[in-house]
mmCIF file of C-alpha atoms and ligand atoms in Angstrom:
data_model
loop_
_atom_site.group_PDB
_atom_site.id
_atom_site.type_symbol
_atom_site.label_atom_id
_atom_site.label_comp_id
_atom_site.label_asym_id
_atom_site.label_seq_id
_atom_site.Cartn_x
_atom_site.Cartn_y
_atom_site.Cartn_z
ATOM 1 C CA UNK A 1 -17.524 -4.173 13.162
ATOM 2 C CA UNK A 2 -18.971 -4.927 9.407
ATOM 3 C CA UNK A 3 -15.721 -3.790 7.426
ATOM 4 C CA UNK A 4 -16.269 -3.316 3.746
ATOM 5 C CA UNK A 5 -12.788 -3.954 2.373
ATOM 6 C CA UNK A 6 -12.662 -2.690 -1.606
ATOM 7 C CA UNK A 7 -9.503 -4.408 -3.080
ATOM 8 C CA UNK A 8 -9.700 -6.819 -0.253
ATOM 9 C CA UNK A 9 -7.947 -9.357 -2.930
ATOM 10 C CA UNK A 10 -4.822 -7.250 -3.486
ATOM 11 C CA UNK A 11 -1.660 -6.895 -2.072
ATOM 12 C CA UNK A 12 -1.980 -4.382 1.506
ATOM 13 C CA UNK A 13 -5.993 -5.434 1.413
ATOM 14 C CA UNK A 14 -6.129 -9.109 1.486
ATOM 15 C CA UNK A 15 -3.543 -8.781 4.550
ATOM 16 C CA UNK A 16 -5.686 -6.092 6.320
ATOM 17 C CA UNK A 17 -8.833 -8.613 5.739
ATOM 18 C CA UNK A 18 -6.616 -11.506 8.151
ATOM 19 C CA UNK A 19 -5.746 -8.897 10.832
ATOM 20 C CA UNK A 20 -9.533 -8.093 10.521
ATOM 21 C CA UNK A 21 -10.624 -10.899 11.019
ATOM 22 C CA UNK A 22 -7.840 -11.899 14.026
ATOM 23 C CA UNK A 23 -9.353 -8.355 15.606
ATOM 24 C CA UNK A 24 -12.646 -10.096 15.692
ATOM 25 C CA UNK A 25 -14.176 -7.976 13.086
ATOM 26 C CA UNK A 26 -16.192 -9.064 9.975
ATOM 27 C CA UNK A 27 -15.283 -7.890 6.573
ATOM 28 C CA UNK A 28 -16.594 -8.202 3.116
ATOM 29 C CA UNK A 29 -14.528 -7.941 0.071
ATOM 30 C CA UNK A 30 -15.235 -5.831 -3.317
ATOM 31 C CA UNK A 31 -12.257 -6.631 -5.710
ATOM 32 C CA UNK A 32 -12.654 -6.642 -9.249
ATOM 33 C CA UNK A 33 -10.049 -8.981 -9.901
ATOM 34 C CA UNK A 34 -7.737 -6.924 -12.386
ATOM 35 C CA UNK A 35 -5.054 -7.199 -9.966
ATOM 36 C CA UNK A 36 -6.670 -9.045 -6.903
ATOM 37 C CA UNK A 37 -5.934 -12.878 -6.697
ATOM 38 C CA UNK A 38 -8.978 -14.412 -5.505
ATOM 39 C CA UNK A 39 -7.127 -16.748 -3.565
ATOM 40 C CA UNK A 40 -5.561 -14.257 -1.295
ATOM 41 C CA UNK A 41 -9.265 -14.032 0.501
ATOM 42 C CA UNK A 42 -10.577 -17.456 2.747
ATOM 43 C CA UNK A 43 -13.437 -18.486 1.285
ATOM 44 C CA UNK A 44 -15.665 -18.218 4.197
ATOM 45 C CA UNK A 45 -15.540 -14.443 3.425
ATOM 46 C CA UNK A 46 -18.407 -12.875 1.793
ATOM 47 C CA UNK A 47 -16.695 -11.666 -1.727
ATOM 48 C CA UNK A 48 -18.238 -9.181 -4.625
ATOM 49 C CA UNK A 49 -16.397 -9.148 -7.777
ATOM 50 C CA UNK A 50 -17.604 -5.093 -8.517
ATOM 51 C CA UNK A 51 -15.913 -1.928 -10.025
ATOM 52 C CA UNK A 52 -16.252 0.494 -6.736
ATOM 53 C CA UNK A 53 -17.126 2.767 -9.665
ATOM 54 C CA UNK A 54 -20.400 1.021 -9.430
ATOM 55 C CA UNK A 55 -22.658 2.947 -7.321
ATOM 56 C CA UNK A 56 -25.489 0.718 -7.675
ATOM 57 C CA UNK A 57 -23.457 -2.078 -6.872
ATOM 58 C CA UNK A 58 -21.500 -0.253 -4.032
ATOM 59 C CA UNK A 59 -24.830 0.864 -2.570
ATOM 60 C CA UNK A 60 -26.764 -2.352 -2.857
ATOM 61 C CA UNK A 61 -23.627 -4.368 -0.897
ATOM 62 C CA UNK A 62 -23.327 -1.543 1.476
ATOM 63 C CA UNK A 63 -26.968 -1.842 2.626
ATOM 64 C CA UNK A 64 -27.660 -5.535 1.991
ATOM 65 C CA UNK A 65 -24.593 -6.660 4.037
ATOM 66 C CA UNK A 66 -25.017 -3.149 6.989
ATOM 67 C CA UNK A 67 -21.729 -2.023 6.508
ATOM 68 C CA UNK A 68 -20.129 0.101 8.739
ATOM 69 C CA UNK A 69 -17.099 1.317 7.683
ATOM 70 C CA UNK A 70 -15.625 1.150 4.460
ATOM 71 C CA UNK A 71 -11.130 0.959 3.764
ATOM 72 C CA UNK A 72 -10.149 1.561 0.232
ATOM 73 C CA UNK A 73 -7.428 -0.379 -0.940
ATOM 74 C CA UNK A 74 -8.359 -0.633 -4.932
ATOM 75 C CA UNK A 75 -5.624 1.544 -6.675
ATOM 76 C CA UNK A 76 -3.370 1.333 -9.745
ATOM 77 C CA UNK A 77 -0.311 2.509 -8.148
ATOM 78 C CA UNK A 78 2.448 2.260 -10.847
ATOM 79 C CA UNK A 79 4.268 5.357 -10.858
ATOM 80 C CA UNK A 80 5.971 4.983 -14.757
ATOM 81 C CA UNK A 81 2.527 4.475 -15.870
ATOM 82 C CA UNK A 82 0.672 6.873 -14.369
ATOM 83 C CA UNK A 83 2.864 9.172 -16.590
ATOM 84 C CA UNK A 84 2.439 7.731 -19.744
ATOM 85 C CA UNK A 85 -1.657 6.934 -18.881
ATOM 86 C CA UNK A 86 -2.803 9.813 -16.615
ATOM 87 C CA UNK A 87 -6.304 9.438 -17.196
ATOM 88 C CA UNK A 88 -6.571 5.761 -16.513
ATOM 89 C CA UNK A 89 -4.977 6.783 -13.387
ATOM 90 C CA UNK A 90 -7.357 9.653 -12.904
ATOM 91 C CA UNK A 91 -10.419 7.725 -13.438
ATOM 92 C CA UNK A 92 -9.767 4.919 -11.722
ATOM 93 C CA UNK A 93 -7.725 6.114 -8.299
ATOM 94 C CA UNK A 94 -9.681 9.394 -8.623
ATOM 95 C CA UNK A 95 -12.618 9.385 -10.024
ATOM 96 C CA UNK A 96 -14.638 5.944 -9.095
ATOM 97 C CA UNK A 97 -13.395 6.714 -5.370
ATOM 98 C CA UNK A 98 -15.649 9.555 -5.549
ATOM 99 C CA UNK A 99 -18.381 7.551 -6.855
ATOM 100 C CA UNK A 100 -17.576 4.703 -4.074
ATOM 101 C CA UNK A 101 -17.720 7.839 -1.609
ATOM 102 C CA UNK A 102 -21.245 9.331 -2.874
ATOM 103 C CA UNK A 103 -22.758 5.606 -2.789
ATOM 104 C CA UNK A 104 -21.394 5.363 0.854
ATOM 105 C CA UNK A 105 -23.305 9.193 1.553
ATOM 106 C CA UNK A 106 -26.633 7.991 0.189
ATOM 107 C CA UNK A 107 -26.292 4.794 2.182
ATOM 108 C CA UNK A 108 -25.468 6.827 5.126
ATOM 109 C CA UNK A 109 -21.731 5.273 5.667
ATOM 110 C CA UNK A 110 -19.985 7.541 6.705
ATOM 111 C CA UNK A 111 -16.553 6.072 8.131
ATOM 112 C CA UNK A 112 -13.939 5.746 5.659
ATOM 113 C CA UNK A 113 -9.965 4.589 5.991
ATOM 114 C CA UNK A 114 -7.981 5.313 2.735
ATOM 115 C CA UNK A 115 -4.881 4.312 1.442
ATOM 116 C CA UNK A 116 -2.692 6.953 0.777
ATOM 117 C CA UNK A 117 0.909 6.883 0.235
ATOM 118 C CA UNK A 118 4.715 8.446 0.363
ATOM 119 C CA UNK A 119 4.323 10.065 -3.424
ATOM 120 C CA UNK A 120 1.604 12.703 -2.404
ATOM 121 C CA UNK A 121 4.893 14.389 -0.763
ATOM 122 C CA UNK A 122 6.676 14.297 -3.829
ATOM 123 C CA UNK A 123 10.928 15.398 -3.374
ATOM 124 C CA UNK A 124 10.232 16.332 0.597
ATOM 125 C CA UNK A 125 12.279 19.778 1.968
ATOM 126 C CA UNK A 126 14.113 17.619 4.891
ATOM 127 C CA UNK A 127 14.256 13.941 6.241
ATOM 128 C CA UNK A 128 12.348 12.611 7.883
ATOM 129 C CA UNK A 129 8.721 13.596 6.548
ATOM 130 C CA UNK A 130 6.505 14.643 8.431
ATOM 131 C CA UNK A 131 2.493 15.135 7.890
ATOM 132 C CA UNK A 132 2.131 18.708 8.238
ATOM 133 C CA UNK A 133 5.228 18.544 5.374
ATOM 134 C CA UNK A 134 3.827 20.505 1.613
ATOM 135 C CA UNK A 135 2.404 18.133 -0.365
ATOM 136 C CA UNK A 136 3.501 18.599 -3.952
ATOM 137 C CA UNK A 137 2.878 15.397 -6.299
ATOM 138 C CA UNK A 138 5.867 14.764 -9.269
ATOM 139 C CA UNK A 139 3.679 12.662 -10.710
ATOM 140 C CA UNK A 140 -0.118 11.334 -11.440
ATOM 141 C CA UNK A 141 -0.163 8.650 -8.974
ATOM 142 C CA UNK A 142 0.443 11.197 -6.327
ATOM 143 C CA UNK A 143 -1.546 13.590 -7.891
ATOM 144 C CA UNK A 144 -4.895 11.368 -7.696
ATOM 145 C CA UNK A 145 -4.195 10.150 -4.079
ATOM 146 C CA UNK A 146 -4.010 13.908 -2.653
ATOM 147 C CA UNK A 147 -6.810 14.618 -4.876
ATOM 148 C CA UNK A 148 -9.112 12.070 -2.951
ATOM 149 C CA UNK A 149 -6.988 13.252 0.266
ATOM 150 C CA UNK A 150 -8.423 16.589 -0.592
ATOM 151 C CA UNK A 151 -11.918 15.590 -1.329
ATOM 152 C CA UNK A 152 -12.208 14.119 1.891
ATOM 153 C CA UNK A 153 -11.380 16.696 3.835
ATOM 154 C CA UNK A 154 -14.493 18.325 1.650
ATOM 155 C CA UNK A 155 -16.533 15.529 2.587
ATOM 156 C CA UNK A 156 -16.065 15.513 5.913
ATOM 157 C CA UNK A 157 -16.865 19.609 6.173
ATOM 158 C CA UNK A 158 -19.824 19.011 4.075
ATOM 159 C CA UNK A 159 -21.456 15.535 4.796
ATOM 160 C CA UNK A 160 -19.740 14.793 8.316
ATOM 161 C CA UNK A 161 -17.658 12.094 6.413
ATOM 162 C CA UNK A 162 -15.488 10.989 9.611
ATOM 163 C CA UNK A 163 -11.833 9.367 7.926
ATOM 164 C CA UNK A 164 -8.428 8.444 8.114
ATOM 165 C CA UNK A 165 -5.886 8.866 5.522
ATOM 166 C CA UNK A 166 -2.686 6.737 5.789
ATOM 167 C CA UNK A 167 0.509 7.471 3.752
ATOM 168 C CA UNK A 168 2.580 4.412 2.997
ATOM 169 C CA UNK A 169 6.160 4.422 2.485
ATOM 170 C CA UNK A 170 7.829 0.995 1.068
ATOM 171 C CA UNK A 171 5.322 -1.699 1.875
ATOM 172 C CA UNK A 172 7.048 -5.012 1.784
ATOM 173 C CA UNK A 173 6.428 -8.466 3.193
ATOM 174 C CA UNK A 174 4.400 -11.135 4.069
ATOM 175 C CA UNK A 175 1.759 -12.709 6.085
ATOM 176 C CA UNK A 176 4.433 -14.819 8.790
ATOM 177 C CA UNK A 177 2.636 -18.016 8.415
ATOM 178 C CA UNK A 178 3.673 -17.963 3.990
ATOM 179 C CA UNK A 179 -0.364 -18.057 3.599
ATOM 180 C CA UNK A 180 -0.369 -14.685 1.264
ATOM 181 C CA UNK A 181 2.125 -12.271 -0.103
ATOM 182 C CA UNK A 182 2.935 -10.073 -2.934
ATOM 183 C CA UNK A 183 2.284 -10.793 -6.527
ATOM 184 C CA UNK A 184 2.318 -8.426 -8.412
ATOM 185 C CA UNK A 185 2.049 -8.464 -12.696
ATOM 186 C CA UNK A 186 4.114 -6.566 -13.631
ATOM 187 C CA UNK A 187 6.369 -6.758 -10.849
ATOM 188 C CA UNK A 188 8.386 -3.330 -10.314
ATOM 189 C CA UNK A 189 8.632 -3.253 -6.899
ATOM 190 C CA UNK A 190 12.874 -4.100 -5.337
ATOM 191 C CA UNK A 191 12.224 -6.446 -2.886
ATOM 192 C CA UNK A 192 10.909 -9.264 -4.989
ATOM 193 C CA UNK A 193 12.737 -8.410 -7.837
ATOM 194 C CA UNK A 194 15.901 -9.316 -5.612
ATOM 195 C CA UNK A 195 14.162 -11.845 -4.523
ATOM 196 C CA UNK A 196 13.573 -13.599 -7.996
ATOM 197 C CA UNK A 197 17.095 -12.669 -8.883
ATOM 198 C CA UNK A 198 17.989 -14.947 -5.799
ATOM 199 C CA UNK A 199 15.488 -17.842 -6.929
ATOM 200 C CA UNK A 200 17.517 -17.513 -10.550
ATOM 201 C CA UNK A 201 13.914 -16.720 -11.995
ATOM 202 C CA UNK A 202 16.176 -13.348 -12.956
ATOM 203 C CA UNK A 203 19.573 -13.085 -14.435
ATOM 204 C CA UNK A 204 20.347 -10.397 -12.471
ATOM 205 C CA UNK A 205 18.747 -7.055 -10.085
ATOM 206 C CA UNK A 206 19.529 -3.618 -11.902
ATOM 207 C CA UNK A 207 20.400 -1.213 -9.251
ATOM 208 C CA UNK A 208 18.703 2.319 -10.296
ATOM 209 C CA UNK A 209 21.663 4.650 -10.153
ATOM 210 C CA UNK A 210 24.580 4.167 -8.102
ATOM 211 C CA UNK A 211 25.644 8.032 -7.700
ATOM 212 C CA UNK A 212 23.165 9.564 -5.148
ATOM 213 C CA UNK A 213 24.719 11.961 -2.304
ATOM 214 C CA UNK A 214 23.318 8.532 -0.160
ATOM 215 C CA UNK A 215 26.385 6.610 2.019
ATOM 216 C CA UNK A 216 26.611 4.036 -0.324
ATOM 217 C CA UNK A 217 25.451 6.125 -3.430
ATOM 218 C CA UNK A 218 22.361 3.999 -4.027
ATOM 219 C CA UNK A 219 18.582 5.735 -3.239
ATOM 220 C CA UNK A 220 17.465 5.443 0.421
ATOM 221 C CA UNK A 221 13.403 3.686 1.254
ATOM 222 C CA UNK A 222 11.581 3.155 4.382
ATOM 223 C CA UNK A 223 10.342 -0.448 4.235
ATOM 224 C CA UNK A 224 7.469 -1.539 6.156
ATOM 225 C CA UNK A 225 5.828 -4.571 6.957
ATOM 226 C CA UNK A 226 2.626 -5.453 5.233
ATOM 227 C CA UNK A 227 1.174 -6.695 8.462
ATOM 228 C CA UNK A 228 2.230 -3.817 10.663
ATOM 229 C CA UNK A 229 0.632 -1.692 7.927
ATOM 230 C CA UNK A 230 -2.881 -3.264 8.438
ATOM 231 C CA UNK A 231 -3.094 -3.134 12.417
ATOM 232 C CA UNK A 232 -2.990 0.703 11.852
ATOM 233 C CA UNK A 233 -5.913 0.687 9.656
ATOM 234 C CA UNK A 234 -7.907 -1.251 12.375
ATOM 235 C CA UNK A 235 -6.079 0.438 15.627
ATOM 236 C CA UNK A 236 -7.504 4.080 13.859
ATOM 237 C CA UNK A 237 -11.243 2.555 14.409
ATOM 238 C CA UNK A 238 -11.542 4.196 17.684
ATOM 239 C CA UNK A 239 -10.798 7.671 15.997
ATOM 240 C CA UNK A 240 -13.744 7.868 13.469
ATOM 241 C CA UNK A 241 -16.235 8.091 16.123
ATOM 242 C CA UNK A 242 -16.812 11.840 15.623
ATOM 243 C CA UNK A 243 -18.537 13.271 12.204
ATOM 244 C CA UNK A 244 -17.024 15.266 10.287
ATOM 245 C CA UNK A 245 -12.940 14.937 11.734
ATOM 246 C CA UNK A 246 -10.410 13.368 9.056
ATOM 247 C CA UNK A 247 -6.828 12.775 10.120
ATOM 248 C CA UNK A 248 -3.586 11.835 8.058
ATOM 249 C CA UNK A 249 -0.717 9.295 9.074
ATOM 250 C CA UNK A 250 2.396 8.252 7.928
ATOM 251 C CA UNK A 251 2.889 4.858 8.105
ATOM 252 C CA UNK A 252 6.652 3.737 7.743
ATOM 253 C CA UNK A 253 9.690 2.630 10.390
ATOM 254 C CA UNK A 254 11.781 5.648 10.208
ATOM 255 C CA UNK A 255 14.920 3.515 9.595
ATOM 256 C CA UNK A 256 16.021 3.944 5.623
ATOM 257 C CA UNK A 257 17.836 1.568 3.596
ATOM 258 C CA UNK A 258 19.983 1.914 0.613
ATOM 259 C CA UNK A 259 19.360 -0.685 -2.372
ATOM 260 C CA UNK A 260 22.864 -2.622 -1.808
ATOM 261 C CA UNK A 261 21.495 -2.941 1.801
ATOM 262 C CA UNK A 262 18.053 -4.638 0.723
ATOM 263 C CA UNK A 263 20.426 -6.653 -1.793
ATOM 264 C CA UNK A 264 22.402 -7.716 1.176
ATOM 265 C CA UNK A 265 19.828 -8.519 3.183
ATOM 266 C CA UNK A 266 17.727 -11.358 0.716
ATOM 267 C CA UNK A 267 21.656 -12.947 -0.045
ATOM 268 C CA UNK A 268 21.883 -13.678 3.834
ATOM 269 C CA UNK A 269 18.318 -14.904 4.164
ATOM 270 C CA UNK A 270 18.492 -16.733 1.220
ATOM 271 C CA UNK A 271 22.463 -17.897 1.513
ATOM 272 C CA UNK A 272 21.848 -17.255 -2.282
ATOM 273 C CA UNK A 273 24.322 -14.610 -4.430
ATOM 274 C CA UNK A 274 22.109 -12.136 -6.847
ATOM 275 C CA UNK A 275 23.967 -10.783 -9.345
ATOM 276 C CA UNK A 276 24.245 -6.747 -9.391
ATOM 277 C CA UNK A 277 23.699 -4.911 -12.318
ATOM 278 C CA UNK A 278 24.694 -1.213 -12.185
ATOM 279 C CA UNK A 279 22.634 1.287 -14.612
ATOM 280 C CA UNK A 280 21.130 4.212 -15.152
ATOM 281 C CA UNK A 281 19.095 6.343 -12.367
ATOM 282 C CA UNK A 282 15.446 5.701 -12.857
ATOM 283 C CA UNK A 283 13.340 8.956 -13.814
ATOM 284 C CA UNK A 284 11.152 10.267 -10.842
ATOM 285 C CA UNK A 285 13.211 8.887 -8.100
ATOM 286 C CA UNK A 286 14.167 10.958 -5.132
ATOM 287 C CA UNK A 287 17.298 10.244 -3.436
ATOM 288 C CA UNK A 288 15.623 9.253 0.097
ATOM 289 C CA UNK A 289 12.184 9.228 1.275
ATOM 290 C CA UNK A 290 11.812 8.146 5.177
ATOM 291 C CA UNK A 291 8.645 8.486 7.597
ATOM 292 C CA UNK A 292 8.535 10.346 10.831
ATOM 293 C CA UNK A 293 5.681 7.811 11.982
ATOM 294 C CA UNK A 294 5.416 9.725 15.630
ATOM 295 C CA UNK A 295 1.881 10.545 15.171
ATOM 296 C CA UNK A 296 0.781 7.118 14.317
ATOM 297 C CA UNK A 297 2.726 5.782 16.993
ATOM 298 C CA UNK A 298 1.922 8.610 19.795
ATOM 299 C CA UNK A 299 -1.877 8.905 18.577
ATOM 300 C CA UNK A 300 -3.136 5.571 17.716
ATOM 301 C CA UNK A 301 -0.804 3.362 19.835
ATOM 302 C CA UNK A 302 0.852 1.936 16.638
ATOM 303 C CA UNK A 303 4.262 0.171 17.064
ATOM 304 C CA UNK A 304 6.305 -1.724 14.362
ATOM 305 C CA UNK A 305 6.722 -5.232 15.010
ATOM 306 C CA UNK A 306 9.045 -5.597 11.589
ATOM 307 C CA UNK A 307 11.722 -3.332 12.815
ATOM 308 C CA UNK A 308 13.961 -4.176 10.221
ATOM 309 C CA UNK A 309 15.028 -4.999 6.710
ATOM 310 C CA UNK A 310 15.865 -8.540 7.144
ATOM 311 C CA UNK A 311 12.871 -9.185 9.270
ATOM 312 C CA UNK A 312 11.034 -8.187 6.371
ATOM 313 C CA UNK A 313 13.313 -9.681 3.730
ATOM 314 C CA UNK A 314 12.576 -12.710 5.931
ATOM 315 C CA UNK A 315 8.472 -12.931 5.297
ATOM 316 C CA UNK A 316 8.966 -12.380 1.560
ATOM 317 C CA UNK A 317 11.843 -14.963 1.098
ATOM 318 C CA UNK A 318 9.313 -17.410 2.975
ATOM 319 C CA UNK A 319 6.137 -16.692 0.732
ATOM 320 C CA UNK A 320 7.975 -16.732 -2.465
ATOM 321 C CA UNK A 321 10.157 -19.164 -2.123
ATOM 322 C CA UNK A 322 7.252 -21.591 -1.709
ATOM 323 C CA UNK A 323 5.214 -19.999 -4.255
ATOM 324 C CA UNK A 324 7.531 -18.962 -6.892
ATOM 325 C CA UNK A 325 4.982 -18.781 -9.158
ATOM 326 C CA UNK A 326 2.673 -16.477 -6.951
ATOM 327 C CA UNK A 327 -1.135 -17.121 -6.503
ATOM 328 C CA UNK A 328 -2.617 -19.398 -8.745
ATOM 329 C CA UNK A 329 -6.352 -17.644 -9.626
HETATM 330 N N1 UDP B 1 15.073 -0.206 -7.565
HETATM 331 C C1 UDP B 1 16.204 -0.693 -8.204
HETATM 332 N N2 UDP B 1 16.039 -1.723 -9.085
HETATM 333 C C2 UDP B 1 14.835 -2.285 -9.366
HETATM 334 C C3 UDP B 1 13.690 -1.782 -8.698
HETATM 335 C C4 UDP B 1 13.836 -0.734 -7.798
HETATM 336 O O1 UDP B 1 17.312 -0.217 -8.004
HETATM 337 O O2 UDP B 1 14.767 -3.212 -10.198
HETATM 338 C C5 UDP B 1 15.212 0.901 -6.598
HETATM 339 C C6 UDP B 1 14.415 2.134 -6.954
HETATM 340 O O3 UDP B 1 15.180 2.979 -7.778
HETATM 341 C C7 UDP B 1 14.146 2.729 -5.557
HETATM 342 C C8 UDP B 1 14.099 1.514 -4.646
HETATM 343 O O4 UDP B 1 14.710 0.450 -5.367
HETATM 344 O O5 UDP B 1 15.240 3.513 -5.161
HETATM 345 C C9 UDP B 1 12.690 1.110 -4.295
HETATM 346 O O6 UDP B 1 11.931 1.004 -5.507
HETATM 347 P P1 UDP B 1 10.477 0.385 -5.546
HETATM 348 O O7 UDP B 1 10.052 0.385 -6.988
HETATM 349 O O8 UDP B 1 10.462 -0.910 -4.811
HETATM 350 O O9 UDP B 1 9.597 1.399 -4.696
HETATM 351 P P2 UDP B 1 9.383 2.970 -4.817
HETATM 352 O O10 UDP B 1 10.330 3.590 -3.836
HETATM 353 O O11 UDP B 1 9.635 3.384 -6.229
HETATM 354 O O12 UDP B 1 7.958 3.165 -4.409
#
């Protein structure tokens, strides 16, 4: 299938584009490079450097190349700064996503896989989540991924938009053979914060609060592989045959891990010591967030081939640890 793949050159998009392409399908990247590495796309890919805000843009790539389907990948998707900058957030998560959906309706596109996440639940009732859980945002980030969540389900009512929704909990990783991986400016994100810590690119990790009702008193994430991530997006093809049906998965292992854990788990793949800072708790973090992921796995067939931590741990050590300087354009 013709996959259009908007922020196909960021972190979750340029690894969907390989499993794409190992599925046999063809995609085409939009990315407008403000946090996209060109690099993380082969060359032999056909590659638009557009706002998805564009609709003339969007429409004239949609038709010219006969795109199918379109996954939506371009986000800004840090939390602290979503608070401090809600309308950036709001126009650029929110608002040019609808303008990337109304130039897929006048093309007459009308399959759509989004990238949702973990936040739209905000501080869930009980462990683990599940999708028919309230969804009640703490902050803007959140806020403007159930708003398109929302608008879809609009979309589909009113223009038989047919689309899946998937909500990410800790995405983490890399592709296995060190190709591609995260990079991230500003990096906020633990794993490769530990990870530079380990490299001595970082004095030291700062754990976020160490007095959560957790088992070890640090806050509790469901990490899942980058890779096992994308062969959801493309196993949920078979579902958007019908106009006008949406669905929503969680995407995540089920198995949480504390902070000391992931700590514990890049000094034994590295064999290097990080040094452990102990501070504050971070504002906006709840204790524990982990996925009940039954639905993906019972309805699409999904299975997680990174089952845990150190697998993970594993992927990232290997990318950055022979690119510690990340992607170079
Ligand atoms: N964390 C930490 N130190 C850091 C970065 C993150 O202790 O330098 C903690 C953070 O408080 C959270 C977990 O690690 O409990 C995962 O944070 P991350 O930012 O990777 O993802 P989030 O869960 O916020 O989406």
């Amino acid at each position: 299938m013709k996959v259009l793949v908007v922020g196909g050159a960021g972190y979750i998009g340029s690894h969907c584009v390989r499993q794409l392409v190992a599925a046999g399908h063809e995609p085409v990247v939009v990315d407008n490079l403000v946090f996209g590495h060109r690099q993380a796309v082969a060359p032999e890919i056909p590659f638009y450097t557009d706002h998805l805000g564009n609709v003339d843009a969007m429409r004239k790539i949609l038709a010219e190349e006969k795109i199918e389907l379109v996954m939506h990948f371009a986000a800004f998707a840090y939390v602290g700064e979503s608070v401090e900058k809600p309308l950036k957030y709001y126009d650029n998560n929110f608002i040019a996503t609808l303008r990337l959906l109304e130039a897929m309706l006048t093309e007459g596109v009308k399959k759509f896989v989004f990238s949702s996440t973990c936040a739209t639940y905000g501080v869930p009732p009980s462990l683990p989540i599940v999708e028919t859980m309230p969804q009640a945002p703490i902050n803007p980030y959140g806020q403007t991924k159930l708003d398109v969540e929302n608008a879809l389900k609009a979309l589909a009512h009113s223009d038989g938009l047919s689309f899946a929704a998937f909500r990410y909990f800790n995405a983490a990783g890399a592709a296995t053979d060190g190709s591609i991986g995260e990079d991230h400016n500003p990096e906020t994100h633990l794993i490769p914060l530990v990870i530079d810590a380990a490299m001595g690119k970082r004095e030291n990790i700062k754990i976020f609060g160490t007095d959560y009702d957790t088992p070890d008193g640090t806050c509790l994430r469901d990490y899942v592989h980058v890779d096992d991530l994308s062969r959801a997006h493309i196993a949920v093809f078979d579902k958007l045959g019908t106009p006008g049906t949406g669905c929503f998965y969680n995407l995540g292992t089920g198995t949480p891990y504390s902070v000391r854990e992931v700590i514990e788990a890049v000094e034994k793949v590295s064999g290097k010591k990080v040094n452990i800072v102990e501070v504050e708790r971070r504002a906006g973090d709840p204790p524990a967030l982990y996925a009940d992921s039954s639905k993906a796995k019972n309805g699409l067939g999904w299975k997680v081939e990174f089952d845990s931590v150190e697998k993970i741990v594993e992927t990232a050590w290997a990318w950055h640890s022979s690119h510690p300087n990340g992607f170079s354009d």
